[in-house]
Tab-separated table of C-alpha atoms in Angstrom:
chain	number	residue	atom	x	y	z
A	1	MET	CA	21.874	24.304	-148.807
A	2	ASN	CA	24.440	26.938	-149.812
A	3	ALA	CA	27.005	25.298	-147.519
A	4	GLU	CA	26.486	21.907	-149.165
A	5	PHE	CA	26.603	23.236	-152.734
A	6	PRO	CA	29.140	26.073	-152.988
A	7	LEU	CA	28.980	26.192	-156.767
A	8	HIS	CA	31.001	28.856	-158.531
A	9	GLU	CA	29.082	32.103	-158.672
A	10	HIS	CA	29.707	32.546	-162.386
A	11	ILE	CA	27.931	29.361	-163.501
A	12	SER	CA	24.265	28.407	-163.685
A	13	TYR	CA	24.266	24.648	-163.220
A	14	LEU	CA	21.285	22.980	-164.911
A	15	ASN	CA	22.765	19.621	-165.888
A	16	HIS	CA	21.964	17.130	-163.117
A	17	ALA	CA	20.516	14.717	-165.672
A	18	ALA	CA	24.097	14.342	-166.984
A	19	VAL	CA	26.570	14.682	-164.107
A	20	SER	CA	25.705	16.275	-160.786
A	21	PRO	CA	27.977	18.399	-158.619
A	22	TRP	CA	28.846	16.714	-155.349
A	23	PRO	CA	27.588	18.063	-152.056
A	24	LYS	CA	30.335	19.404	-149.802
A	25	ARG	CA	30.091	16.390	-147.512
A	26	ALA	CA	31.081	14.078	-150.383
A	27	GLN	CA	34.201	16.151	-151.018
A	28	LEU	CA	35.064	16.016	-147.320
A	29	ALA	CA	34.513	12.252	-147.185
A	30	VAL	CA	36.879	11.717	-150.122
A	31	SER	CA	39.462	14.108	-148.652
A	32	LYS	CA	39.365	12.253	-145.340
A	33	PHE	CA	39.631	8.898	-147.113
A	34	ALA	CA	42.605	10.124	-149.152
A	35	GLU	CA	44.337	11.421	-146.050
A	36	GLU	CA	43.826	8.076	-144.296
A	37	ASN	CA	45.317	6.252	-147.271
A	38	THR	CA	48.303	8.569	-147.366
A	39	THR	CA	48.956	8.517	-143.625
A	40	PHE	CA	47.827	5.078	-142.469
A	41	GLY	CA	47.463	2.953	-145.601
A	42	ALA	CA	44.804	0.299	-145.066
A	43	SER	CA	45.007	0.377	-141.284
A	44	HIS	CA	41.377	1.478	-141.112
A	45	TYR	CA	40.058	-1.073	-143.629
A	46	LEU	CA	37.537	-2.532	-141.191
A	47	GLU	CA	36.064	0.963	-140.808
A	48	TRP	CA	35.917	1.294	-144.575
A	49	ILE	CA	33.875	-1.909	-144.724
A	50	LYS	CA	31.389	-0.296	-142.331
A	51	ILE	CA	31.017	2.584	-144.806
A	52	GLU	CA	30.364	0.037	-147.561
A	53	GLU	CA	27.700	-1.613	-145.395
A	54	ALA	CA	26.138	1.784	-144.681
A	55	LEU	CA	25.981	2.534	-148.421
A	56	ARG	CA	24.205	-0.746	-149.169
A	57	LYS	CA	21.682	0.049	-146.457
A	58	ARG	CA	21.088	3.554	-147.802
A	59	LEU	CA	20.635	2.240	-151.342
A	60	SER	CA	18.223	-0.452	-150.178
A	61	ASN	CA	16.211	2.193	-148.295
A	62	LEU	CA	16.216	4.474	-151.338
A	63	ILE	CA	14.601	1.832	-153.547
A	64	GLY	CA	12.488	0.178	-150.849
A	65	ALA	CA	14.317	-3.162	-151.001
A	66	ALA	CA	13.757	-5.683	-148.243
A	67	SER	CA	17.417	-5.961	-147.280
A	68	PRO	CA	20.848	-4.434	-147.971
A	69	SER	CA	21.892	-7.954	-148.997
A	70	ASP	CA	19.801	-7.438	-152.149
A	71	ILE	CA	22.140	-4.645	-153.305
A	72	ALA	CA	25.183	-5.218	-155.499
A	73	LEU	CA	27.676	-2.465	-156.319
A	74	SER	CA	28.579	-2.287	-159.998
A	75	LYS	CA	30.877	-0.002	-162.000
A	76	SER	CA	28.119	1.529	-164.120
A	77	THR	CA	24.567	1.203	-165.345
A	78	SER	CA	25.893	-0.415	-168.520
A	79	GLU	CA	27.845	-3.047	-166.599
A	80	ALA	CA	24.831	-3.795	-164.392
A	81	LEU	CA	22.605	-4.225	-167.454
A	82	SER	CA	25.218	-6.474	-169.056
A	83	ILE	CA	25.303	-8.700	-165.963
A	84	ILE	CA	21.552	-9.150	-166.354
A	85	ALA	CA	21.523	-9.537	-170.135
A	86	TYR	CA	24.309	-12.120	-170.242
A	87	GLY	CA	23.242	-13.857	-167.053
A	88	LEU	CA	19.746	-14.758	-168.219
A	89	GLU	CA	19.197	-17.843	-170.353
A	90	TRP	CA	17.884	-17.006	-173.813
A	91	PHE	CA	16.304	-19.116	-176.507
A	92	PRO	CA	15.762	-18.285	-180.189
A	93	GLY	CA	12.519	-16.359	-180.563
A	94	ASP	CA	12.601	-14.790	-177.084
A	95	GLU	CA	11.528	-11.151	-177.091
A	96	ILE	CA	12.648	-8.081	-175.183
A	97	ILE	CA	10.660	-4.842	-175.197
A	98	ILE	CA	12.171	-1.376	-174.710
A	99	SER	CA	10.958	2.067	-175.756
A	100	ASN	CA	12.002	4.284	-178.641
A	101	GLN	CA	13.362	6.903	-176.218
A	102	GLU	CA	15.950	4.870	-174.333
A	103	PHE	CA	19.493	6.013	-173.617
A	104	PRO	CA	21.963	3.814	-175.557
A	105	SER	CA	22.881	1.874	-172.383
A	106	ASN	CA	19.372	0.421	-172.284
A	107	ARG	CA	19.322	-0.353	-175.995
A	108	ILE	CA	22.751	-1.552	-177.116
A	109	VAL	CA	23.011	-4.303	-174.512
A	110	TRP	CA	19.717	-5.837	-175.669
A	111	GLU	CA	20.562	-5.385	-179.354
A	112	SER	CA	23.761	-7.355	-178.719
A	113	LEU	CA	21.683	-10.466	-177.966
A	114	ALA	CA	20.568	-10.731	-181.591
A	115	ASN	CA	23.211	-13.408	-182.246
A	116	LYS	CA	21.379	-15.579	-179.713
A	117	GLY	CA	18.181	-15.299	-181.728
A	118	VAL	CA	16.622	-12.786	-179.347
A	119	ASN	CA	14.237	-10.274	-180.911
A	120	LEU	CA	14.232	-6.686	-179.664
A	121	LYS	CA	10.888	-4.880	-179.984
A	122	ILE	CA	10.768	-1.115	-179.648
A	123	ALA	CA	7.542	0.458	-178.417
A	124	ASP	CA	6.755	3.971	-179.602
A	125	ILE	CA	5.951	5.919	-176.429
A	126	SER	CA	6.107	9.334	-178.075
A	127	LYS	CA	2.343	9.623	-178.440
A	128	GLY	CA	-0.399	8.482	-176.120
A	129	ASN	CA	0.019	6.369	-173.013
A	130	ALA	CA	3.492	4.860	-172.633
A	131	VAL	CA	2.403	1.843	-170.600
A	132	GLU	CA	-0.313	0.975	-173.102
A	133	ALA	CA	2.168	1.324	-175.974
A	134	ILE	CA	4.511	-1.151	-174.300
A	135	ALA	CA	1.694	-3.521	-173.337
A	136	LYS	CA	0.582	-3.701	-176.989
A	137	GLU	CA	3.965	-5.183	-177.915
A	138	ILE	CA	3.694	-8.078	-175.451
A	139	THR	CA	3.294	-11.547	-176.935
A	140	PRO	CA	3.678	-15.074	-175.494
A	141	GLN	CA	7.346	-14.893	-176.570
A	142	THR	CA	8.085	-11.781	-174.500
A	143	LYS	CA	10.595	-12.597	-171.769
A	144	LEU	CA	11.620	-9.173	-170.454
A	145	VAL	CA	10.634	-5.510	-170.495
A	146	SER	CA	13.399	-2.982	-169.816
A	147	ILE	CA	12.479	0.677	-169.375
A	148	SER	CA	13.953	3.895	-168.047
A	149	SER	CA	11.878	5.319	-165.208
A	150	VAL	CA	12.408	8.790	-166.694
A	151	GLN	CA	13.504	9.204	-170.299
A	152	TYR	CA	16.829	11.006	-170.583
A	153	ALA	CA	15.976	13.321	-173.493
A	154	SER	CA	12.255	14.058	-173.279
A	155	GLY	CA	12.045	13.811	-169.495
A	156	LEU	CA	8.933	11.630	-169.785
A	157	LYS	CA	8.225	9.870	-166.483
A	158	ILE	CA	6.903	6.341	-166.957
A	159	ASP	CA	4.212	4.939	-164.675
A	160	ILE	CA	6.575	2.184	-163.537
A	161	ASP	CA	4.172	0.860	-160.904
A	162	ARG	CA	1.459	0.271	-163.488
A	163	LEU	CA	3.917	-1.204	-165.971
A	164	GLY	CA	5.204	-3.527	-163.271
A	165	LYS	CA	1.689	-4.806	-162.713
A	166	VAL	CA	1.352	-5.497	-166.439
A	167	CYS	CA	4.618	-7.446	-166.440
A	168	ARG	CA	3.681	-9.437	-163.346
A	169	GLU	CA	0.277	-10.376	-164.792
A	170	SER	CA	1.992	-11.506	-168.010
A	171	ASN	CA	4.761	-13.388	-166.133
A	172	ILE	CA	7.431	-11.197	-167.760
A	173	LEU	CA	10.727	-10.149	-166.193
A	174	TYR	CA	10.884	-6.420	-165.487
A	175	CYS	CA	14.026	-4.275	-165.507
A	176	ILE	CA	14.088	-0.586	-164.579
A	177	ASP	CA	16.911	1.785	-165.451
A	178	ALA	CA	16.347	4.253	-162.606
A	179	ILE	CA	19.325	6.530	-163.202
A	180	GLN	CA	17.099	9.528	-164.018
A	181	SER	CA	14.886	9.173	-160.944
A	182	LEU	CA	16.804	7.792	-157.937
A	183	GLY	CA	17.614	10.765	-155.741
A	184	ALA	CA	14.973	12.907	-157.418
A	185	LEU	CA	11.706	10.968	-157.119
A	186	PRO	CA	10.273	8.341	-154.751
A	187	PHE	CA	10.923	4.760	-155.829
A	188	ASN	CA	9.770	1.474	-154.323
A	189	VAL	CA	10.470	-2.000	-155.688
A	190	GLU	CA	7.624	-3.440	-153.638
A	191	HIS	CA	5.205	-1.164	-155.492
A	192	ASN	CA	6.647	-1.428	-158.998
A	193	HIS	CA	7.425	-5.190	-158.827
A	194	ALA	CA	10.826	-4.765	-160.494
A	195	ASP	CA	12.973	-7.852	-160.870
A	196	PHE	CA	16.023	-5.715	-161.643
A	197	VAL	CA	16.923	-2.099	-160.887
A	198	VAL	CA	20.071	-0.393	-162.164
A	199	ALA	CA	21.352	3.152	-161.670
A	200	ASP	CA	24.714	4.891	-161.613
A	201	GLY	CA	25.195	7.338	-158.750
A	202	HIS	CA	26.504	10.388	-160.604
A	203	LYS	CA	23.228	12.046	-161.571
A	204	TRP	CA	20.405	12.769	-159.114
A	205	MET	CA	22.108	10.839	-156.301
A	206	MET	CA	24.907	13.429	-156.579
A	207	GLY	CA	27.721	10.898	-156.298
A	208	PRO	CA	30.800	10.048	-158.364
A	209	GLU	CA	30.950	8.316	-161.711
A	210	GLY	CA	32.060	4.697	-161.631
A	211	LEU	CA	29.737	3.307	-158.958
A	212	ALA	CA	26.252	1.968	-159.626
A	213	LEU	CA	23.394	0.168	-157.951
A	214	LEU	CA	22.391	-3.296	-159.129
A	215	TYR	CA	19.287	-4.760	-157.492
A	216	VAL	CA	18.214	-8.300	-158.306
A	217	LYS	CA	15.025	-9.580	-156.722
A	218	PRO	CA	15.912	-12.479	-154.394
A	219	ASP	CA	13.668	-15.040	-156.081
A	220	VAL	CA	15.194	-14.167	-159.473
A	221	ARG	CA	18.823	-14.186	-158.299
A	222	ASP	CA	19.498	-17.806	-159.245
A	223	LYS	CA	18.260	-17.144	-162.786
A	224	ILE	CA	21.348	-15.001	-163.412
A	225	SER	CA	24.338	-17.152	-164.297
A	226	LEU	CA	27.741	-15.675	-163.510
A	227	SER	CA	30.488	-14.868	-165.996
A	228	GLN	CA	32.864	-12.990	-163.664
A	229	TYR	CA	34.653	-14.717	-160.811
A	230	GLY	CA	37.000	-13.680	-158.049
A	231	TRP	CA	37.659	-13.522	-154.324
A	232	HIS	CA	34.796	-11.128	-153.542
A	233	MET	CA	31.820	-13.075	-154.913
A	234	VAL	CA	32.196	-16.189	-152.761
A	235	LYS	CA	30.265	-17.214	-149.661
A	236	HIS	CA	33.244	-17.274	-147.293
A	237	ARG	CA	34.839	-14.055	-148.509
A	238	GLY	CA	38.048	-13.313	-146.619
A	239	ASP	CA	38.833	-16.897	-145.694
A	240	TYR	CA	41.830	-17.294	-147.979
A	241	THR	CA	42.837	-20.708	-146.614
A	242	ARG	CA	39.851	-22.477	-148.187
A	243	SER	CA	40.645	-24.620	-151.199
A	244	THR	CA	36.956	-24.886	-152.198
A	245	TRP	CA	34.415	-22.170	-152.699
A	246	GLU	CA	30.744	-21.551	-153.400
A	247	VAL	CA	28.880	-18.539	-154.725
A	248	ALA	CA	27.693	-15.998	-152.166
A	249	PRO	CA	23.963	-16.358	-151.461
A	250	ASP	CA	23.344	-12.590	-151.548
A	251	ALA	CA	23.846	-9.910	-154.203
A	252	THR	CA	27.606	-9.738	-153.624
A	253	ARG	CA	27.776	-12.741	-155.978
A	254	PHE	CA	27.680	-10.138	-158.767
A	255	GLU	CA	30.823	-8.380	-157.450
A	256	CYS	CA	33.852	-10.367	-158.555
A	257	GLY	CA	36.648	-8.241	-157.107
A	258	SER	CA	37.717	-5.415	-154.826
A	259	PRO	CA	35.117	-2.710	-154.195
A	260	ASN	CA	35.511	0.907	-155.313
A	261	MET	CA	36.171	2.212	-151.799
A	262	LEU	CA	36.818	5.770	-152.975
A	263	GLY	CA	33.468	5.932	-154.767
A	264	ILE	CA	31.758	4.198	-151.839
A	265	HIS	CA	32.872	6.904	-149.410
A	266	ALA	CA	31.646	9.654	-151.750
A	267	LEU	CA	28.278	8.145	-152.653
A	268	ASN	CA	27.539	7.183	-149.065
A	269	ALA	CA	28.089	10.798	-148.015
A	270	SER	CA	25.847	12.114	-150.807
A	271	LEU	CA	23.056	9.681	-149.924
A	272	SER	CA	23.272	10.731	-146.283
A	273	LEU	CA	22.135	14.187	-147.411
A	274	ILE	CA	19.202	12.723	-149.347
A	275	GLU	CA	18.288	10.692	-146.272
A	276	GLU	CA	18.412	13.743	-143.987
A	277	ILE	CA	16.191	15.848	-146.221
A	278	GLY	CA	13.846	13.048	-147.261
A	279	ILE	CA	12.975	12.016	-150.799
A	280	ASP	CA	9.428	13.372	-150.558
A	281	LYS	CA	10.700	16.851	-149.708
A	282	ILE	CA	13.337	16.605	-152.431
A	283	GLU	CA	10.667	15.752	-154.990
A	284	GLN	CA	8.510	18.635	-153.781
A	285	GLN	CA	11.332	21.167	-154.079
A	286	LEU	CA	12.493	19.792	-157.425
A	287	GLN	CA	8.993	19.938	-158.867
A	288	SER	CA	8.677	23.514	-157.633
A	289	ASN	CA	11.814	24.333	-159.613
A	290	ILE	CA	10.503	22.497	-162.674
A	291	SER	CA	7.184	24.353	-162.519
A	292	TYR	CA	9.034	27.646	-162.247
A	293	LEU	CA	11.354	26.752	-165.131
A	294	ILE	CA	8.434	25.779	-167.372
A	295	GLU	CA	6.647	29.016	-166.487
A	296	GLN	CA	9.710	31.118	-167.341
A	297	LEU	CA	10.430	29.286	-170.587
A	298	SER	CA	6.801	29.612	-171.652
A	299	SER	CA	7.044	33.390	-171.289
A	300	LEU	CA	9.801	33.624	-173.909
A	301	PRO	CA	9.057	34.161	-177.605
A	302	ASN	CA	9.376	31.255	-180.041
A	303	VAL	CA	10.179	28.691	-177.336
A	304	GLU	CA	8.632	25.239	-177.672
A	305	ILE	CA	8.816	22.938	-174.657
A	306	LEU	CA	9.410	19.378	-175.828
A	307	SER	CA	9.083	17.714	-172.423
A	308	PRO	CA	5.802	16.783	-170.739
A	309	THR	CA	4.543	19.623	-168.561
A	310	SER	CA	1.989	17.736	-166.457
A	311	LYS	CA	3.283	16.701	-163.028
A	312	ALA	CA	2.191	13.109	-163.588
A	313	GLU	CA	4.523	12.755	-166.581
A	314	ARG	CA	7.601	14.729	-165.639
A	315	GLY	CA	10.758	14.181	-163.645
A	316	GLY	CA	13.536	16.741	-163.336
A	317	ILE	CA	14.125	17.383	-167.043
A	318	VAL	CA	12.840	20.185	-169.273
A	319	THR	CA	13.900	20.043	-172.915
A	320	PHE	CA	13.006	22.880	-175.283
A	321	LYS	CA	13.843	24.350	-178.645
A	322	VAL	CA	13.672	27.833	-180.109
A	323	ALA	CA	12.220	28.504	-183.538
A	324	ASP	CA	14.800	29.419	-186.185
A	325	ILE	CA	17.752	28.669	-183.874
A	326	ASN	CA	19.695	25.435	-184.234
A	327	SER	CA	19.596	23.655	-180.880
A	328	GLU	CA	23.252	22.627	-181.001
A	329	THR	CA	24.220	26.229	-181.711
A	330	LEU	CA	22.032	27.472	-178.884
A	331	TYR	CA	23.499	24.875	-176.537
A	332	SER	CA	27.045	25.971	-177.395
A	333	GLN	CA	26.138	29.611	-176.806
A	334	LEU	CA	24.565	28.809	-173.437
A	335	MET	CA	27.608	26.812	-172.370
A	336	GLN	CA	29.903	29.691	-173.386
A	337	ALA	CA	27.761	31.926	-171.174
A	338	LYS	CA	28.307	29.464	-168.284
A	339	VAL	CA	24.809	28.000	-168.360
A	340	ILE	CA	25.700	24.337	-167.872
A	341	CYS	CA	23.161	22.227	-169.758
A	342	ALA	CA	22.958	19.548	-172.464
A	343	CYS	CA	21.794	19.072	-176.040
A	344	ARG	CA	19.411	16.120	-176.137
A	345	GLY	CA	16.357	14.970	-178.058
A	346	GLY	CA	16.472	17.719	-180.665
A	347	GLY	CA	16.567	20.502	-178.096
A	348	VAL	CA	18.372	22.021	-175.153
A	349	ARG	CA	17.935	20.162	-171.867
A	350	PHE	CA	17.786	21.973	-168.529
A	351	SER	CA	17.820	19.839	-165.380
A	352	PRO	CA	17.935	21.638	-162.030
A	353	HIS	CA	17.915	19.741	-158.729
A	354	PHE	CA	16.010	20.318	-155.506
A	355	TYR	CA	18.651	22.676	-154.112
A	356	THR	CA	18.955	24.853	-157.244
A	357	PRO	CA	18.142	28.474	-156.293
A	358	LYS	CA	15.499	30.260	-158.321
A	359	SER	CA	18.174	32.907	-158.978
A	360	VAL	CA	20.160	30.344	-160.995
A	361	ILE	CA	17.111	29.617	-163.149
A	362	ASP	CA	16.470	33.369	-163.506
A	363	ASN	CA	20.031	33.942	-164.694
A	364	ALA	CA	19.791	31.129	-167.246
A	365	ILE	CA	16.503	32.520	-168.552
A	366	ARG	CA	17.997	36.026	-168.783
A	367	ILE	CA	20.905	34.709	-170.857
A	368	LEU	CA	18.602	32.577	-173.015
A	369	LYS	CA	16.387	35.610	-173.648
A	370	SER	CA	19.381	37.655	-174.785
A	371	LEU	CA	20.442	34.884	-177.182
A	372	ILE	CA	16.954	34.636	-178.654
A	373	LYS	CA	16.947	38.359	-179.364
């Protein structure tokens, strides 16, 4: 993996839950694409479309979707959530349930529906079983549950398959923000019964910012009204002589204009690496790193791990705090020492990936230990 991730020797990169480094093949794909643009313009556009088709197929395989035609390419998780939120029909008194640990993307968009008379209910998943806490909030007025598969600050992994069963039995729409798990953990829409899945590619999928997955279950697709229109979202895309048009039958109906071809080339290359290694092996190696990180943190004085430590409840995030040291101060000191991390949830967040060498974790722990002293 050293050839794919030639990270600078002076940094310890533990921030994949924020923005991941690209694998070398993504850099090469973008360089090749840039050279083609500079030398040949759009002469190779038909080949670029094949890369776009390959990306849709890889994304559909990654989430276990039935067909690449179920995959739309959005600009971001927030945009994808907004397409869902403002595409569904709402009535006064309708309820949406989220958790009290959601990233703002999966909170603000639902809060914005208050002027339509929609009530947002927030389940406290900080103590006890998260699925049960959400299920307790369900009433006959509940229309949708939206949850992050892994919580960005605590690292809590939700039992999304079980929650999906609860939603299906209650005839409730189910939306999963999978940005903190796709590329790190197995995911299957057939098993979790999701109606919607959203995820930007710049975290565990190791792609660029500005390109996201939007999955809409085929039998729910017509429930999403459109508010963006253009040449790309029509059935006969590319036939510019037509004076009439109709909405595309597949997920491209949610893509109003020209695709982000630069991002498509990069993300497709990154996902090819995930495909080659296999998501099960990636999860195994990532969890080995997480176990090692927890073990090393637990050996330090005055360190409290805030994230779940059981394998059933953890993704790729370990958040911790140190007694008598302000977490923001500690974060700043770690960053100055080239330990690339984040300050989240009242602590410092470390998030290695499957390829992260143990030596990188060891170096971060050595620096942390010196700061504690």
